[in-house]
Phi, psi and omega in degrees: 000138181286154180297323180295325178292317178298317179298319180299316179292322177297323178296328176299314178296319179295320178297317178300318179297312181294321177295326177294315177301311181299315182297309185297310186280356176262001179244103180301327179297321178291317178297316180296315180294327178294339178297328183297303179295329180296315181290319178294320179293323176300313178300318179298320181287332180284327183252140182292319182236122178230153181293152182297331182297337175294318178294321179297318178297317179301311183291319178296323178295323178294324176297314178298320180299314181291325176295321177295320177299314179298317179300314181292318181292322182273353182054046180245163177273164176296327178297318180296325179296340180275357182264139180298324182299325177300311183291325175297315178295318180297316179298318180297314179299316181293322178297315179299316180298313181294318178298319180296324184267354183281138355262335193291310179295320180298313179295319178298319179295321177296317180297314178298318178303310182292314184290308186279310187285308182276316181292293183293319180301310180292325177298313180296320178297315178298319178298314179299313181298313183293331181274336187246351185294313181302311177298322178296318179298321178294320181294322183260004172077031177276149181275158181298328181291345177269005186302314183299314179295317180296318179301309182296319180296315180295314180300312182288331174299310181296321178296320181286345176261355183222286189299313185293308178293326177295325177297320178297313180298314182301314181295319178297318178293320179299324180279352174091023177296125182206178181307138183243128177286164179290328181275197180295150180288158180281000000 
């Protein structure tokens, strides 16, 4: 395969990544909803033993978050999401998109996903935490023995506000979630 062909497929992944960033950070509702699992996960990381219902809230909020993402991407109402025809059309659209992009564009998107979102995203979050945790601990008066808990809580807060919801958006965009007509999909 020629380098120009590889670059063209790579640009597809990069475009998906940039559109995912733009989509997520331009919707205040997604950012606000992401605060719930971020804050609960922060509390879980700060405390050694937490009740199971906190984990249930985190996971249920993520389900609601992905449904909201689908609703916003498909430009559908919540009422429409409860209809079987919506999901049949969505599956058809996603199947066509994956078939159209298989294998080269799809693989390129996966590579960009792993390198940029998980690799670079997690690296930047770790860098931010490692560079700012000590000054933050000093500002709020935390003791050095609480460093491990503070580190984990801060790290997981940032991941739950960025990498995790961005991964959901990226995968939905990669699969081709877009506005859905009321009738059969094209």
